[in-house]
Short mmCIF file of C-alpha atoms and ligand atoms in Angstrom, two decimals:
data_model
loop_
_atom_site.label_atom_id
_atom_site.label_comp_id
_atom_site.label_asym_id
_atom_site.label_seq_id
_atom_site.Cartn_x
_atom_site.Cartn_y
_atom_site.Cartn_z
CA MET S 1 13.42 -6.73 7.49
CA ALA S 2 12.91 -9.95 5.52
CA GLU S 3 9.56 -10.26 7.26
CA ASP S 4 7.30 -7.22 7.25
CA PRO S 5 5.40 -7.25 10.56
CA LEU S 6 2.52 -5.50 8.80
CA ALA S 7 2.19 -8.47 6.45
CA ARG S 8 0.06 -10.17 9.11
CA TYR S 9 -2.85 -8.06 7.98
CA ALA S 10 -2.73 -9.62 4.55
CA VAL S 11 -5.86 -11.15 3.09
CA THR S 12 -6.37 -13.07 -0.15
CA PRO S 13 -8.84 -12.42 -2.98
CA ALA S 14 -11.13 -15.21 -1.79
CA CYS S 15 -12.28 -12.94 1.03
CA SER S 16 -15.45 -10.85 1.04
CA HIS S 17 -15.55 -7.11 0.55
CA ALA S 18 -16.24 -6.73 4.28
CA GLU S 19 -13.19 -8.82 5.19
CA PHE S 20 -11.10 -6.89 2.71
CA LEU S 21 -12.14 -3.55 4.22
CA ALA S 22 -11.63 -4.83 7.76
CA ALA S 23 -8.08 -5.87 6.88
CA ALA S 24 -7.45 -2.56 5.11
CA LYS S 25 -8.57 -0.62 8.18
CA LEU S 26 -6.47 -2.68 10.58
CA TYR S 27 -3.51 -2.25 8.31
CA ALA S 28 -4.16 1.50 7.96
CA ARG S 29 -4.28 1.91 11.72
CA ALA S 30 -0.97 0.08 12.10
CA VAL S 31 0.68 2.24 9.42
CA ALA S 32 -0.73 5.44 10.93
CA ASP S 33 0.57 4.46 14.38
CA ARG S 34 3.98 3.44 13.14
CA HIS S 35 4.50 6.63 11.15
CA ASP S 36 2.65 8.94 13.53
CA LEU S 37 0.23 10.09 10.83
CA SER S 38 -2.64 12.46 11.50
CA VAL S 39 -5.24 9.89 10.43
CA ASP S 40 -8.32 8.74 12.35
CA VAL S 41 -9.07 5.50 10.54
CA ASN S 42 -12.49 5.05 12.14
CA ALA S 43 -13.63 8.57 11.31
CA LEU S 44 -13.24 7.78 7.59
CA ASP S 45 -15.69 5.81 5.47
CA TRP S 46 -14.01 2.93 3.65
CA ASP S 47 -15.40 1.67 0.35
CA VAL S 48 -14.64 -1.00 -2.23
CA SER S 49 -14.99 0.04 -5.85
CA THR S 50 -15.79 -2.86 -8.16
CA ARG S 51 -15.94 -0.50 -11.14
CA ALA S 52 -12.59 1.27 -11.04
CA LYS S 53 -10.53 -0.10 -13.90
CA ARG S 54 -7.49 2.08 -13.68
CA ARG S 55 -7.61 3.98 -10.46
CA ALA S 56 -6.31 1.94 -7.53
CA GLY S 57 -7.61 4.20 -4.79
CA ALA S 58 -8.92 7.63 -3.95
CA VAL S 59 -9.49 9.94 -1.02
CA HIS S 60 -12.74 11.87 -1.21
CA HIS S 61 -12.71 15.08 0.71
CA ARG S 62 -15.08 17.97 1.36
CA GLU S 63 -13.47 21.38 1.62
CA GLY S 64 -10.17 19.79 2.54
CA THR S 65 -11.57 17.41 5.17
CA PRO S 66 -10.96 13.80 4.17
CA GLU S 67 -14.17 11.77 4.42
CA ARG S 68 -13.89 8.56 2.47
CA ILE S 69 -11.27 6.20 1.06
CA THR S 70 -12.09 4.03 -1.94
CA LEU S 71 -10.01 0.98 -2.82
CA ALA S 72 -10.26 -0.84 -6.15
CA TRP S 73 -11.25 -4.48 -5.95
CA ARG S 74 -9.69 -5.11 -9.33
CA GLN S 75 -6.22 -4.17 -8.17
CA PHE S 76 -6.57 -6.56 -5.25
CA GLU S 77 -7.76 -9.39 -7.52
CA ASN S 78 -5.09 -8.80 -10.12
CA ASP S 79 -2.09 -7.88 -8.03
CA GLY S 80 -2.87 -9.09 -4.53
CA TRP S 81 -2.62 -7.67 -1.07
CA ASP S 82 0.85 -6.11 -1.41
CA ALA S 83 -0.42 -3.86 -4.17
CA THR S 84 -3.52 -2.90 -2.17
CA ALA S 85 -1.34 -2.24 0.88
CA ALA S 86 0.79 0.17 -1.17
CA THR S 87 -2.41 1.93 -2.26
CA VAL S 88 -3.58 2.18 1.35
CA ARG S 89 -0.26 3.83 2.27
CA HIS S 90 -0.61 6.22 -0.65
CA GLU S 91 -4.13 7.25 0.39
CA LEU S 92 -3.06 7.63 4.04
CA ALA S 93 -0.37 10.04 2.91
CA HIS S 94 -3.10 12.12 1.24
CA VAL S 95 -5.26 12.05 4.36
CA HIS S 96 -2.34 13.13 6.54
CA LEU S 97 -1.37 16.04 4.29
CA LEU S 98 -4.98 17.13 3.87
CA ARG S 99 -5.41 17.29 7.64
CA GLU S 100 -2.04 18.85 8.38
CA ALA S 101 -1.76 21.26 5.47
CA GLY S 102 -4.89 21.14 3.35
CA ASP S 103 -2.63 19.70 0.66
CA ALA S 104 -4.25 17.21 -1.76
CA SER S 105 -1.41 17.32 -4.29
CA HIS S 106 1.42 14.98 -5.18
CA GLY S 107 3.87 17.81 -4.48
CA PRO S 108 7.16 17.80 -2.55
CA ALA S 109 5.58 17.07 0.85
CA PHE S 110 3.70 14.16 -0.67
CA ARG S 111 6.82 12.81 -2.32
CA ARG S 112 8.74 12.90 0.96
CA LEU S 113 5.97 11.11 2.80
CA ALA S 114 5.50 8.56 0.01
CA ALA S 115 9.20 7.72 0.26
CA GLU S 116 8.93 7.27 4.02
CA LEU S 117 5.91 5.00 3.54
CA ASP S 118 7.51 3.07 0.67
CA THR S 119 4.69 3.77 -1.73
CA HIS S 120 4.23 5.24 -5.17
CA VAL S 121 3.67 8.92 -5.95
CA HIS S 122 1.03 8.54 -8.65
CA CYS S 123 -2.40 7.17 -7.90
CA GLU S 124 -4.04 7.58 -11.28
CA ARG S 125 -3.06 4.11 -12.39
CA PHE S 126 -2.66 0.78 -10.75
CA ALA S 127 0.94 0.73 -9.73
CA ALA S 128 3.02 -2.26 -10.67
CA PRO S 129 5.84 -2.96 -8.27
CA ALA S 130 9.31 -1.91 -9.45
CA PHE S 131 10.81 -5.16 -8.17
CA TRP S 132 9.75 -8.63 -7.20
CA VAL S 133 11.82 -10.32 -4.52
CA VAL S 134 11.38 -14.05 -5.12
CA CYS S 135 12.28 -16.92 -2.82
CA THR S 136 14.27 -19.43 -4.87
CA ASP S 137 13.03 -22.27 -2.67
CA CYS S 138 9.31 -21.80 -1.99
CA GLY S 139 8.55 -19.24 -4.69
CA ALA S 140 7.12 -16.63 -2.26
CA ARG S 141 6.97 -13.26 -4.00
CA LEU S 142 7.36 -9.91 -2.25
CA ALA S 143 6.38 -6.75 -4.15
CA ARG S 144 8.67 -3.77 -3.68
CA TYR S 145 7.89 -0.35 -5.08
CA ARG S 146 11.28 1.24 -4.48
CA ARG S 147 14.87 0.27 -4.00
CA SER S 148 15.63 -0.95 -0.51
CA THR S 149 18.36 -2.84 1.30
CA LEU S 150 16.42 -6.03 0.52
CA VAL S 151 16.35 -5.20 -3.19
CA ASP S 152 20.02 -4.18 -3.27
CA ALA S 153 21.39 -7.01 -1.13
CA PRO S 154 18.96 -9.92 -1.26
CA GLU S 155 21.75 -12.33 -0.27
CA GLU S 156 21.70 -10.81 3.22
CA TYR S 157 18.12 -11.90 3.82
CA ARG S 158 16.27 -15.19 4.08
CA CYS S 159 12.69 -16.03 3.25
CA GLY S 160 10.41 -15.59 6.28
CA ASP S 161 8.37 -18.62 5.23
CA CYS S 162 11.02 -21.22 4.49
CA GLY S 163 14.47 -19.76 5.17
CA GLY S 164 15.33 -19.88 1.45
CA ARG S 165 17.43 -17.41 -0.52
CA PHE S 166 16.02 -14.53 -2.50
CA ARG S 167 16.60 -13.32 -6.00
CA VAL S 168 15.37 -9.97 -7.34
CA GLU S 169 13.44 -9.45 -10.58
CA GLU S 170 13.36 -5.92 -11.90
CA VAL S 171 9.97 -5.20 -13.49
ZN1 ZN M 1 -2.56 10.32 -4.99
ZN1 ZN M 2 10.71 -19.35 0.81
#
């Protein structure tokens, strides 16, 4: 658990918009497969918004059919891939519930799925992580949006990069 296998899709802000979207789509496909979501990643249009100042992501739909996912470049620049990845999971939850139930809300079904996907319930604002798990040796920082066994018992894990110990900062 110290090493998230999905972290291999991470990209850094030096990449192009095309690389960013390619990574987001690969990551989305992996999440959809792992959680058995009703999401056809290739059937959706994926966009970068360079204008969005507060909104981290959005699903655009027509009469309940999801058509396009927009991700905010600014969140990626400011907060990095982990924050974007959490937004991708949030938007995938919307796509799944739209397709399964025509539900675009943040209601009870959304909250259950958001918990399963370890993402935030509100998409109106850029979400700051609730915790940073920091390696005391190499300084690697892992964003966590909810409590988890890693957050509660960091001493039971070691850094995937260097084998160092973790401490937890509550945001
Ligand atoms: Zn939302
Ligand atoms: Zn480390």
